[in-house]
Backbone as a ProteinNet text record, in pm:
[ID]
protein_1_A
[PRIMARY]
XXXXXXXXXXXXXXXXXXXXXXXXXXXXXXXXXXXXXXXXXXXXXXXXXXXXXXXXXXXXXXXXXXXXXXXXXXXXXXXXXXXXXXXXXXXXXXXXXXXXXXXXXXXXXXXXXXXXXXXXXXXXXXXXXXXXXXXXXXXXXXXXXXXXXXXXXXXXXXXXXXXXXXXXXXXXXXXXXXXXXXXXXXXXXXXXXXXXXXXXXXXXXXXXXXXXXXXXXXXXXXXXXXXXXXXXXXXXXXXXXXXXXXXXXXXXXX
[TERTIARY]
2662.4	2634.6	2489.1	2412.4	2250.4	2288	2248.3	2245.5	2118.2	2044.8	1926.5	1910.1	1870.5	1871.9	1736.3	1624.8	1521.7	1560.5	1560.6	1607.5	1532.9	1466.4	1405.7	1433	1431.1	1485.6	1371.9	1350.5	1233.5	1312.5	1358.4	1396.1	1522.4	1503.6	1644.8	1649.4	1531.1	1529.1	1539	1612.6	1649.5	1551.9	1474	1374.2	1428.2	1456.4	1494.1	1421.3	1374.7	1272.2	1396	1348	1431.2	1344.4	1377.3	1319.1	1177.6	1160.4	1029.6	975.2	1019.7	1003.5	1087.8	986.1	1049.6	1122.1	1264.4	1309.6	1341.2	1335.8	1344	1481.9	1582	1711.8	1740.6	1818.4	1874.3	1990.6	2078.8	2169.7	2298.1	2290.2	2407	2366.6	2269.3	2233.9	2150.8	2116.5	2036.1	1899.6	1853.9	1723.4	1608.5	1526.5	1428.4	1286.3	1246.8	1131.7	1134.5	1083	1075.5	916.5	881.6	750.4	739.7	692.6	695.9	594.7	615	517.8	484.3	356.7	290.3	384	372.1	417.5	388.6	260.3	177.5	186.6	236.7	238	350.1	450.9	570.1	710.2	777.1	903.3	893.1	931.2	928.2	1012.9	964.5	1012.6	1015.3	944	923.1	921	985.9	933.8	952.5	859.8	850.2	784	856	781.4	765.7	640.2	596.5	510.2	548.8	502.7	560.5	453.5	452	435.4	403.5	343	462	461.6	555.3	460.3	497.5	414	561.9	492.5	574.7	485.8	554.7	483.2	534.9	505.7	581.9	547.8	653.3	662	516.1	446.9	312.3	197	206.5	123	44.6	79.9	47.4	111.2	21.4	48.6	18.8	136.9	103.7	142.5	77.1	135.7	134.1	227.5	225.1	270.6	197.2	200.2	341.3	428.5	535.9	587.3	470.4	492	544.7	485.6	513.1	640.3	679.5	781.5	781.4	647.3	628.5	550.8	587	520.3	386.2	264.6	137.2	97	32.1	-6.8	-166.9	-165.2	-259.3	-360.9	-349	-458.8	-388.5	-516.7	-522	-428.2	-337	-291.5	-396.6	-357.2	-437.2	-352.9	-395.9	-343.2	-397.9	-336.5	-345.6	-360.5	-286.8	-271.2	-428.8	-454.9	-604	-717.8	-673.1	-800.1	-796.3	-687.8	-654.9	-723.1	-761.9	-843.7	-753	-607	-511.8	-390.4	-296.9	-170.3	-53.7	-100.8	11.7	43.7	156.2	264.4	287	296.3	312	470	511.5	648.8	702.1	614.8	644.4	497.7	527.1	405.5	458.9	395.4	444.4	306.7	339.8	226.9	230.4	112	86.8	115.9	122	194.3	83.5	-59.6	-151.4	-200.8	-115.6	-145.3	-287.5	-347.9	-481.3	-494.5	-365.8	-351.5	-232.6	-235.4	-101.5	-98.1	-9.9	17.5	93.6	22.7	93.7	114.4	251.7	314.3	314.9	297.5	272.4	365.8	407.8	451	409.1	387.3	328.1	389.6	296.9	368.6	506.7	526	616.2	748.3	754.6	856.3	822.7	723.5	718.3	636.5	690	606.1	459.9	369.9	242.3	198.7	132.9	128.7	34.2	-70.6	-126.4	-65	-142	-107.8	-225.9	-208.4	-346	-312.4	-434.9	-423.4	-532.3	-448.1	-558	-619.6	-725.2	-784.4	-833.8	-728.3	-731.4	-850.3	-945.3	-1024.1	-1155.3	-1185.6	-1296.8	-1249.4	-1100.9	-1081.8	-1118	-1097.6	-1109	-990.6	-973.4	-892.7	-916.7	-844.6	-880.6	-727.2	-759.4	-636.9	-631	-497.9	-498.6	-425.9	-470.5	-394.4	-310.7	-183.2	-99.6	-110.5	-98.6	-78	-228.1	-330.3	-463.2	-517.3	-444.5	-487.6	-628	-665.3	-780.3	-818.2	-902.9	-898.5	-980.1	-943.4	-948.7	-1078.7	-1180.9	-1287.5	-1260.1	-1323.9	-1298.3	-1279.4	-1207.8	-1163.7	-1217.5	-1304.9	-1330.8	-1403.8	-1340.1	-1408.7	-1509.8	-1559.3	-1717.6	-1817.2	-1925.3	-2043.1	-2146.7	-2077.9	-2139.5	-2107.5	-2231.2	-2206.5	-2129	-2130.8	-2026.6	-2058.2	-2202.3	-2233.8	-2250.4	-2259.8	-2251.3	-2117.7	-2000.5	-1884.4	-1835.1	-1848.1	-1808	-1871.1	-1999.1	-2081.4	-2065.8	-2000.4	-2005.9	-1846.8	-1770.7	-1624.6	-1618.7	-1726	-1746.7	-1804.4	-1686.5	-1758.6	-1872.3	-1884.7	-2003.2	-2063.1	-2129.3	-2170.9	-2264.5	-2315.2	-2335.6	-2223.8	-2091.3	-1972.6	-1937.3	-1999.5	-1961.4	-1941.6	-2081.1	-2069.9	-1965	-1921.5	-1836.9	-1710.9	-1655.1	-1522.8	-1506.7	-1602.7	-1605.1	-1594.9	-1655.9	-1627.5	-1502.3	-1430.1	-1311.7	-1203.7	-1240	-1137.8	-1163	-1270.2	-1304.2	-1218.9	-1223.9	-1132	-999.6	-960.3	-812.3	-740.8	-859.2	-821.5	-802.4	-890.3	-865.7	-758.5	-727	-603.9	-477.2	-480.5	-354.7	-351.6	-460.5	-451.2	-375.6	-359.9	-242.5	-101.1	-93.4	34.3	114.4	55.7	114.3	57.6	-1.1	-31.3	93.5	91.3	182	296.7	274	379.4	325.5	426.7	392.2	453.3	413	448	587.1	700.5	820.6	865.4	833.2	873	751.3	715.2	599.2	632.2	596.9	619.1	507.4	462.5	348.8	453.2	358.1	419.5	387.2	506.4	528.7	450	382.4	248.8	131.4	111.8	-34	-49.2	-174.3	-191	-258.1	-292.9	-372	-268.8	-153	-67.8	27.2	13.8	120.8	186.1	318.1	411.1	450.7	415.7	430.1	563.7	639.4	737.9	706	614.9	560.7	677.5	740.3	822.3	763.7	838.1	758.4	790.1	644.7	667.6	753.3	790.7	862.6	761.3	821.8	709.9	610.5	684.4	571.6	489.6	509.3	398.9	305.8	373.1	255.2	193.5	189.7	112.6	34.8	57.9	-41.3	-173.8	-138.4	-257.1	-331.8	-318.7	-410.5	-501.5	-596.7	-689.4	-695.5	-651.1	-657.2	-815.4	-848.5	-995.4	-995.1	-1116.8	-1130.1	-1181.4	-1113.6	-1196.3	-1308	-1380	-1508.6	-1508.8	-1384.3	-1402.6	-1359.3	-1335.8	-1290.5	-1167.3	-1069.3	-951.2	-874.9	-801.7	-727.9	-635	-626.1	-529.4	-380.4	-288.6	-176.3	-65.7	8.1	93.4	202.2	197.5	341.7	432.3	594.8	725.3	704.4	632.2	625.3	541.1	457.3	350.4	390.6	529.5	581.3	562.5	515.6	484.9	639.3	656.9	769.7	811.8	937.9	988.8	938.4	919.3	849	951.2	933.8	1039.5	956.2	1033.1	966.6	879.8	782.6	672.6	683.2	671	635	478.3	399	266.3	251.3	173.7	165.5	25.1	-40	-208.2	-233.6	-366.3	-424.8	-507.9	-506.6	-563.5	-703.9	-811.1	-941.2	-1015.2	-1119	-1213.9	-1316.1	-1344	-1454.1	-1470.5	-1557.9	-1549.1	-1446.6	-1346	-1197.7	-1096.7	-976.4	-860	-774.5	-736.4	-633.2	-522.2
286.9	260.7	203.2	255.8	193.1	98.2	-22	-120.7	-135.9	-79.2	-90.8	-37.7	-124.7	-109.9	-1.8	7.7	80.9	221.8	311.3	445	575.2	657.5	800.3	884.4	1009.2	1125.6	1242.1	1301.7	1422.2	1544	1640.6	1762.4	1721.3	1706.5	1715.9	1556.4	1492	1353.8	1226.3	1145.2	1012.5	899.4	841.5	748.9	622.4	518	386.9	259.5	191.2	70.8	-56.1	-95.5	-209.2	-299.6	-397.8	-547.2	-525.7	-430	-413.3	-285	-204.1	-38.7	22.2	147	247	343.8	396.1	483.3	623	726.7	884.9	934.3	958.2	1007.3	1148.4	1220.7	1345.7	1290	1383.3	1323.9	1302	1330.7	1283	1133.9	1066.5	951.7	964.9	1054.7	1078.8	1039.6	900.2	861.7	1001.8	1046.6	1125.5	1082.4	945.3	891.3	751.3	626.8	506.7	472.6	422	411.7	246.6	162.5	15.4	-41.4	-145.4	-242.8	-377.7	-423.3	-511.2	-629.8	-752.2	-868	-928.9	-934.7	-982.3	-905.7	-772	-702	-726.7	-794.2	-847.6	-746.7	-759.9	-689.1	-624.3	-478.7	-383.5	-412.8	-392.5	-463.5	-332.3	-202.7	-126.5	9.2	105.3	240.3	333.5	457.4	569.4	689.7	807.7	934.1	1014	1090.1	1180.1	1294.4	1410	1503.2	1481.3	1492	1497	1355.1	1266	1112.8	1015.3	934.2	820.7	675.2	592.1	473.7	346.6	231.7	141.8	13.4	-118.4	-237.9	-347.6	-419.8	-551.6	-674.8	-757.1	-904.3	-982.8	-947.2	-1016.7	-950.8	-834.5	-777.6	-688.1	-611.2	-480.8	-341.8	-254.8	-122	-38.6	39.2	156.8	307.9	405.8	534.9	629.6	700.5	817.3	960.4	1057.9	1201.2	1234.3	1284	1315.9	1455.8	1549.9	1705	1757.6	1697.3	1766.5	1708.1	1723.3	1725.7	1563.3	1507.4	1390.9	1333.1	1218.6	1170.3	1079.8	1117.9	1030.1	945.7	826.6	727.9	796.7	796.1	892.4	795.2	637.9	561.6	420.9	348.3	221	130.7	45.6	-50.5	-157.4	-170.2	-262.1	-386.5	-506.6	-611.9	-623.6	-597.2	-593.2	-738.9	-869.1	-967.3	-1025.4	-1013.7	-1066	-1024.4	-885.7	-815	-886.8	-974.5	-1040.9	-1155.6	-1182.8	-1322.1	-1414.2	-1410.8	-1504.1	-1495.4	-1560.6	-1549.5	-1485.8	-1378.2	-1281.7	-1198	-1144.9	-1085.1	-937.8	-858	-697.8	-703.7	-627.3	-598.3	-436.4	-346.8	-233.4	-119.5	-13.6	85.6	210	286.4	439.1	530.1	621.4	730.6	862.1	892.9	1029.6	1147	1261.9	1388	1419.4	1400.9	1417.1	1326	1209	1081.4	1015.2	1035.4	981.5	849.2	826.6	734.6	652.7	531.8	434	349.3	346.1	242.6	115.9	8.7	-87.4	-225.2	-263.5	-345.5	-480.2	-564.9	-739.2	-804.9	-948.3	-1049.7	-1184	-1282.1	-1382.9	-1467.7	-1584	-1661.6	-1748.1	-1748.2	-1832.2	-1737.7	-1625.3	-1481.7	-1443.3	-1468.8	-1404.9	-1260.1	-1181.3	-1025.1	-1050.5	-989	-940	-853.4	-848.5	-776.7	-668.1	-666.9	-598.9	-463.8	-342.9	-226.1	-208.5	-217.5	-145	-26.8	60.7	157.7	176.9	195.8	207.5	344.1	361.8	495.4	491.4	571.4	558.3	624	715.3	761.4	664.4	592.2	511.9	378.9	380.6	204.3	121.5	144.7	53.3	64.4	-81.3	-102.1	-118.4	-10.4	-35.8	-78.3	-105.8	-146	-154	-193	-196.2	-320.8	-409.1	-510	-495.5	-459.4	-431.5	-552.9	-676.9	-776.3	-779.7	-766.1	-785.1	-668.6	-541.7	-409.6	-382.9	-405.1	-371.2	-348.9	-277.3	-227.3	-342.3	-339.5	-454.5	-397.6	-492.9	-444.6	-390	-319.1	-269.8	-389.1	-385.6	-460.6	-394.7	-443.5	-369.4	-426.4	-416.4	-453.4	-427.3	-311.6	-256.7	-333.1	-299.7	-384.6	-287.1	-267.2	-175.3	-232.2	-224.2	-299.3	-179.2	-199.4	-177.3	-16.9	-21.7	129.2	213.5	185.2	269.7	311.6	210.1	243.6	353.3	343.1	417.8	560.4	567.2	671	773.5	690.5	765.7	801.5	795	839.9	975.1	1008.8	1157.2	1274.7	1378.8	1475.4	1531.2	1531.6	1591.8	1476.8	1373.9	1289.2	1275.6	1404.8	1450.4	1432.4	1463.2	1470.9	1324.6	1186.8	1071.3	1046.9	1061.4	1008	1059.3	1206.8	1246.4	1185.1	1197	1156.6	992.6	915.8	750.6	750.3	833.8	829.2	863.2	974.6	1019.6	894.4	839.9	736.2	606.6	576.5	459.1	480	590	616	631.8	657.8	674.7	524.1	430.5	294.8	249.8	260.8	181.7	219.5	349.9	368.3	323.2	284.3	238.9	122.8	35.3	-107.4	-189.8	-147.7	-192.5	-149.1	-21.7	34	-62.2	-88.7	-140.9	-293.5	-386.5	-491.5	-598.9	-696.7	-803.5	-740.6	-654.8	-583.2	-599.1	-559.4	-531.4	-428.8	-337.5	-228	-260.5	-196.2	-238	-122.8	14.6	121.9	199.4	284.1	342.6	488.1	611.2	714.6	845.1	878.7	979.6	1120.6	1234.5	1327	1402.6	1477.6	1567.9	1692.8	1701.2	1834	1787.2	1696.7	1670.6	1539.2	1513	1386.3	1300.8	1321.4	1261.5	1171.3	1229.1	1204.6	1076.7	979	862.3	815.9	803.6	766.6	623.6	521.6	375.4	352.1	288.6	199.4	56.5	48.2	-100.5	-175.9	-268.2	-351.5	-456.1	-540.4	-687.2	-795.3	-863	-980.9	-1091.3	-1191.3	-1304.3	-1366.1	-1439.2	-1475.6	-1579.4	-1660.4	-1761	-1681.9	-1602.3	-1548.2	-1501.3	-1406.7	-1314	-1409.6	-1498.5	-1615.2	-1651.4	-1656.3	-1734	-1620.7	-1514.2	-1398.3	-1387.4	-1460.7	-1438.4	-1562.1	-1591	-1698.1	-1753	-1873.5	-1928.8	-1967.7	-1924.2	-1958.1	-2061.7	-2152.8	-2298	-2286.6	-2361.2	-2354.1	-2446.8	-2435.6	-2510	-2622	-2713.7	-2842.7	-2848.8	-2735.6	-2742	-2778.7	-2757.6	-2774.6	-2635.5	-2632.7	-2464.2	-2451.2	-2297	-2284.5	-2252.1	-2256.5	-2245.9	-2181.3	-2088.4	-2025.9	-2091.7	-2084.6	-2170.1	-2069	-2112.3	-2057.4	-1902.5	-1926.5	-1834.5	-1703.1	-1758.5	-1636.7	-1576.2	-1596.7	-1539	-1406.9	-1350.4	-1188.1	-1135.9	-1005.5	-930.5	-918.9	-862.4	-833.9	-687.8	-688	-586.7	-508.9	-353.7	-259.9	-226.4	-139.7	-75.9	43	63.2	190.7	259	413.3	497.5	524.5	489.7	544.6	633.8	736.1	846.3	929.3	872.1	903.6	967.6	1018.9	1092.3	963.9	929	838.8	924.1	896.2	917.6	789.6	800.2	689.7	683.5	597.1	552.9	424.7	382.7	233.3	170.5	249.3	239.4	313	265	337.8	363.7	505.8	527.1	601.6
1987.8	1862.2	1825.8	1726.4	1728.1	1556.6	1603.6	1481.1	1416.8	1330.4	1295.2	1159.7	1040	916	873.6	997.2	966.7	1038.9	963.9	1040.8	947.2	1012	966.5	1008.6	961.5	1034.3	998.8	1131	1094.3	1181.3	1117.8	1156	1239.4	1368.5	1449.8	1522.8	1490.9	1539.9	1450.6	1520.5	1415.8	1476.9	1442.8	1434.5	1408.1	1504.4	1460.3	1522.1	1419.2	1458.4	1498.9	1614.7	1700.5	1717.4	1795.5	1788.5	1850.6	1949.4	2002.3	2067.4	1961.1	1989.7	1852	1871.6	1800.7	1863.7	1841.9	1950.8	1878.7	1964.1	1888.7	1961.2	1889	1924.9	1880	1945.5	1875.8	1788	1743.3	1663.5	1742.1	1857.1	1939.8	2022.9	1982.2	2037.7	2160.5	2215.1	2344	2321.8	2401.8	2374.9	2401.1	2331	2361.5	2389.7	2327.2	2364.4	2308.3	2377.4	2339.3	2315.5	2186	2173.8	2134.8	2248.8	2259.6	2160.5	2141.1	2057.2	2139.2	2137.9	2172.3	2138.8	2228.3	2179.1	2054.2	2039.8	1931.9	1817.4	1829.9	1700.8	1625	1679	1607.5	1590	1521.2	1494.4	1355	1399	1283.1	1135.9	1041.7	908.5	794.2	818.3	758	828.3	772.2	864.7	741.3	779.5	684.3	757.3	702.2	729.3	640.2	632.1	530.5	626.6	571.7	648.8	822.6	899.6	1066.2	1073.9	972.5	1041.4	1010.9	1096.6	1105.3	1112.8	1028.9	1011.5	1026.6	1059.9	1070.4	1029.6	973.2	952.7	1040.8	1072.5	1135.4	1100.7	1099.1	1061.2	1074.8	1166.3	1198.5	1113.4	1036.4	926.2	1018.9	1121.8	1205.5	1138.4	1124.9	1086.5	1201.7	1221.4	1338.4	1280.1	1343.8	1299.3	1431.9	1422.9	1525.5	1447.5	1516	1482.1	1538.8	1487.6	1549	1556.1	1513.2	1527	1641.9	1782.2	1900.6	1948.8	2080	2133.8	2183.8	2215.2	2252.5	2123.3	2053.4	1950.6	2036.4	1962.4	1985.6	1890	1915.5	1823.1	1771.4	1630.9	1604.7	1533.8	1507.8	1436.4	1536.8	1566.4	1626.9	1547.9	1607.5	1515.8	1418.8	1325.2	1242.3	1190.1	1214.8	1140.4	994.3	919.7	771.4	707.3	767.4	731.3	750	871.9	894.1	813.5	742.6	669	536.9	495.5	362.3	339.7	217.2	197.3	174.3	153.4	129.8	269.6	207.4	321.7	266.7	195.7	165.2	287.6	256.5	401.5	365.9	448.8	466.6	418.2	348.7	332.2	336.4	351.1	330.7	336.4	405	441.7	391.4	311.1	288.5	318.8	397.9	453.9	381.5	338.5	269.1	378.4	327.3	399.2	518.1	482.4	626.3	675.1	667.9	731.4	723.3	627.3	605.2	527.9	440.8	352.3	355.4	367.1	388.7	272.3	173.5	84.7	145.4	106.5	173	63.3	71.5	-29.7	42.5	-47.7	-24	-71.4	-32.5	-110.2	-48.5	-173.4	-109.6	-27.7	32.9	118.5	75.3	-53.7	-117.1	-154.2	-122.7	-113.9	-289	-348.8	-492.3	-460.9	-541	-524.3	-552.8	-471.2	-492.1	-567	-670.6	-776.4	-719.7	-593.2	-537.6	-455.2	-447.8	-386.8	-306.5	-167.5	-104.8	-41.7	-49.4	15.5	128.5	274.5	377.6	398.8	386.6	445.1	567.2	642.8	788.6	845.6	810.2	891.9	855.3	732.9	694.8	738.7	769.8	813.2	716.4	586.5	466.8	372.7	319.2	236.8	87.5	-16.2	-169.4	-205.2	-322.1	-406.2	-543.6	-614.4	-747.9	-758.8	-838.5	-891.8	-1037.7	-1016.5	-1139.3	-1248.9	-1191.6	-1273.2	-1383.9	-1310.5	-1383.9	-1459.1	-1406.4	-1439.9	-1398.8	-1274.8	-1218.2	-1064.5	-1052.4	-885.9	-811.2	-699.1	-610.9	-533	-480.4	-417.1	-292.7	-234.6	-115.1	7.1	91.4	220.4	337.9	432.2	557.4	678.6	779.6	916.3	954.7	889.1	899	887.5	967.1	924.6	844	719	621.9	484.5	411.4	269.9	157.4	70.7	-28.1	-69.6	-66.5	-116.4	-41	101.1	226.8	244.7	244.3	244.4	162.8	34.4	-85.2	-49.8	-65.9	-30.4	84.3	185.3	323.3	302.1	201.8	206.7	114.6	49.3	-13.5	46.5	84.5	134.3	85.5	-56	-124.5	-228.4	-166.7	-242.3	-379.4	-399.9	-538.8	-664.1	-605	-692.7	-722.5	-664.8	-665.4	-811.8	-921.4	-1032.4	-1108.3	-1121.7	-1192.2	-1193.6	-1025.8	-974.6	-1048.9	-1009.8	-1053.9	-1209.8	-1278.1	-1422.7	-1489.9	-1425.5	-1430.5	-1405.2	-1286.8	-1229.2	-1319.5	-1363.4	-1451.3	-1593.4	-1640.9	-1783.6	-1738.2	-1640	-1620.6	-1584.9	-1532.5	-1493.6	-1627.3	-1703.8	-1838.9	-1922	-1922	-2006.3	-1920.7	-1816.9	-1725.6	-1737	-1746	-1719.9	-1799.7	-1948.8	-2032.4	-1998.9	-1937.6	-1942.3	-1829.1	-1725.1	-1634.9	-1560.4	-1690.2	-1679.1	-1671.3	-1609.6	-1566.3	-1497.7	-1390	-1333.8	-1184.9	-1086.7	-957.6	-921.9	-783.3	-746.4	-632.9	-722	-678	-586.6	-590.3	-520.1	-526.1	-426.9	-398.6	-311.2	-372.8	-313.1	-290.9	-175.7	-168.3	-205.8	-260.4	-299.8	-162.9	-128.2	14.3	35.9	-75.9	-21.2	-57.2	-207.7	-218.1	-161.4	-86.9	-11.8	-88.8	-223.7	-298.8	-421.9	-427	-548	-526.2	-589.8	-539.2	-679.5	-660	-758	-726.9	-845.9	-806.6	-946.1	-902.5	-998.4	-1015.4	-1120.7	-1198.1	-1245	-1155.3	-1248.1	-1294.7	-1407.7	-1477.8	-1361	-1355.9	-1317.9	-1365.1	-1320.7	-1389.2	-1481.9	-1602.3	-1691.7	-1634	-1538.2	-1495.5	-1401.8	-1338.8	-1237.3	-1335.6	-1411.7	-1507.7	-1595	-1628.2	-1712.3	-1612	-1493.6	-1409.5	-1363.7	-1371	-1405.6	-1483.3	-1598.8	-1713.1	-1714.3	-1702	-1721	-1876.2	-1859.4	-2007	-2047.4	-2164.3	-2214.5	-2262.4	-2229	-2314	-2451.7	-2525.9	-2682.8	-2658.6	-2809.9	-2800.9	-2740	-2788.8	-2724.6	-2589	-2515.7	-2381.1	-2351	-2458.5	-2415.5	-2399.9	-2299.3	-2268.2	-2348	-2414.6	-2500.7	-2434.3	-2448.3	-2415.1	-2531.3	-2492.2	-2615.1	-2637.5	-2757.7	-2822.1	-2783.6	-2824.4	-2805.3	-2929.4	-3009.6	-3137.9	-3058.3	-2983.1	-2911.2	-2802.1	-2758.6	-2645.1	-2627.1	-2521.8	-2503.9	-2483.3	-2542.2	-2551.1	-2414.5	-2397.1	-2271	-2215.6	-2087.4	-2036.9	-1986.1	-1976.4	-1894.9	-1758.6	-1681.8	-1571.2	-1629.4	-1555	-1575.4	-1459.3	-1480.9	-1351	-1363.3	-1281.5	-1297	-1157.1	-1192.9	-1116.2	-1139	-1034	-1033.9	-932.6	-905.8	-799.8	-715.6	-594.6	-553.9	-475.5	-534	-432.7	-422.9	-337.3	-305.1	-366.2	-419.4	-508.5	-554.4	-642	-662.6	-755.9	-776.1	-831.4	-762.9	-795.2	-733.2	-837.5	-857	-974.8	-908
[MASK]
++++++++++++++++++++++++++++++++++++++++++++++++++++++++++++++++++++++++++++++++++++++++++++++++++++++++++++++++++++++++++++++++++++++++++++++++++++++++++++++++++++++++++++++++++++++++++++++++++++++++++++++++++++++++++++++++++++++++++++++++++++++++++++++

């Protein structure tokens, strides 16, 4: 018997994430392959399969991925420590890979266990992180370990750089229309389309009132006193929203 809460199935193979490895078995339980994790990478906390790509996240913030289309799975990306790339102490909680393995959606939580309102997308080929902050309703600036400036990073991601202006304009328009719809929320569930590698669906759930209020900077009055909302000005209750957008690389992410 295998006791693992992290299980994923691809064709006739069951993948289980265990303490220091990912194990592939047939339906009878026979081990077909074991993919070991280095000690510093930590213990798996999330596993996902889309297309013929498998990804995991660990409690130390590492993300690893394998191409499982062949008899022997092979690692197709170098392990990345997402936690080290973040400017704060947020922790990785879940990863979802798109159908061609080029983008990995990463969900986070804060060090105090509160949900993090940001959703990160790791563009594997360019090795950069872009993201969207649902609480603020705005795109996160690119995070990269590459020695390239912002413009070089973005322009280098377009197959046809001349198309950048039009794509950015369209993306900016969609971001503006979406910002009010999903503001003061966090990405609760994430799902990539099984056929279109650009299409991402997100369940955006309301943050608690206390957390949501922290995301809005209070503006000072002319006397320098910060305004606070009275009980009569409390925001209406929020419900869940489903956001379905194309993820393209530009100065914004939609």
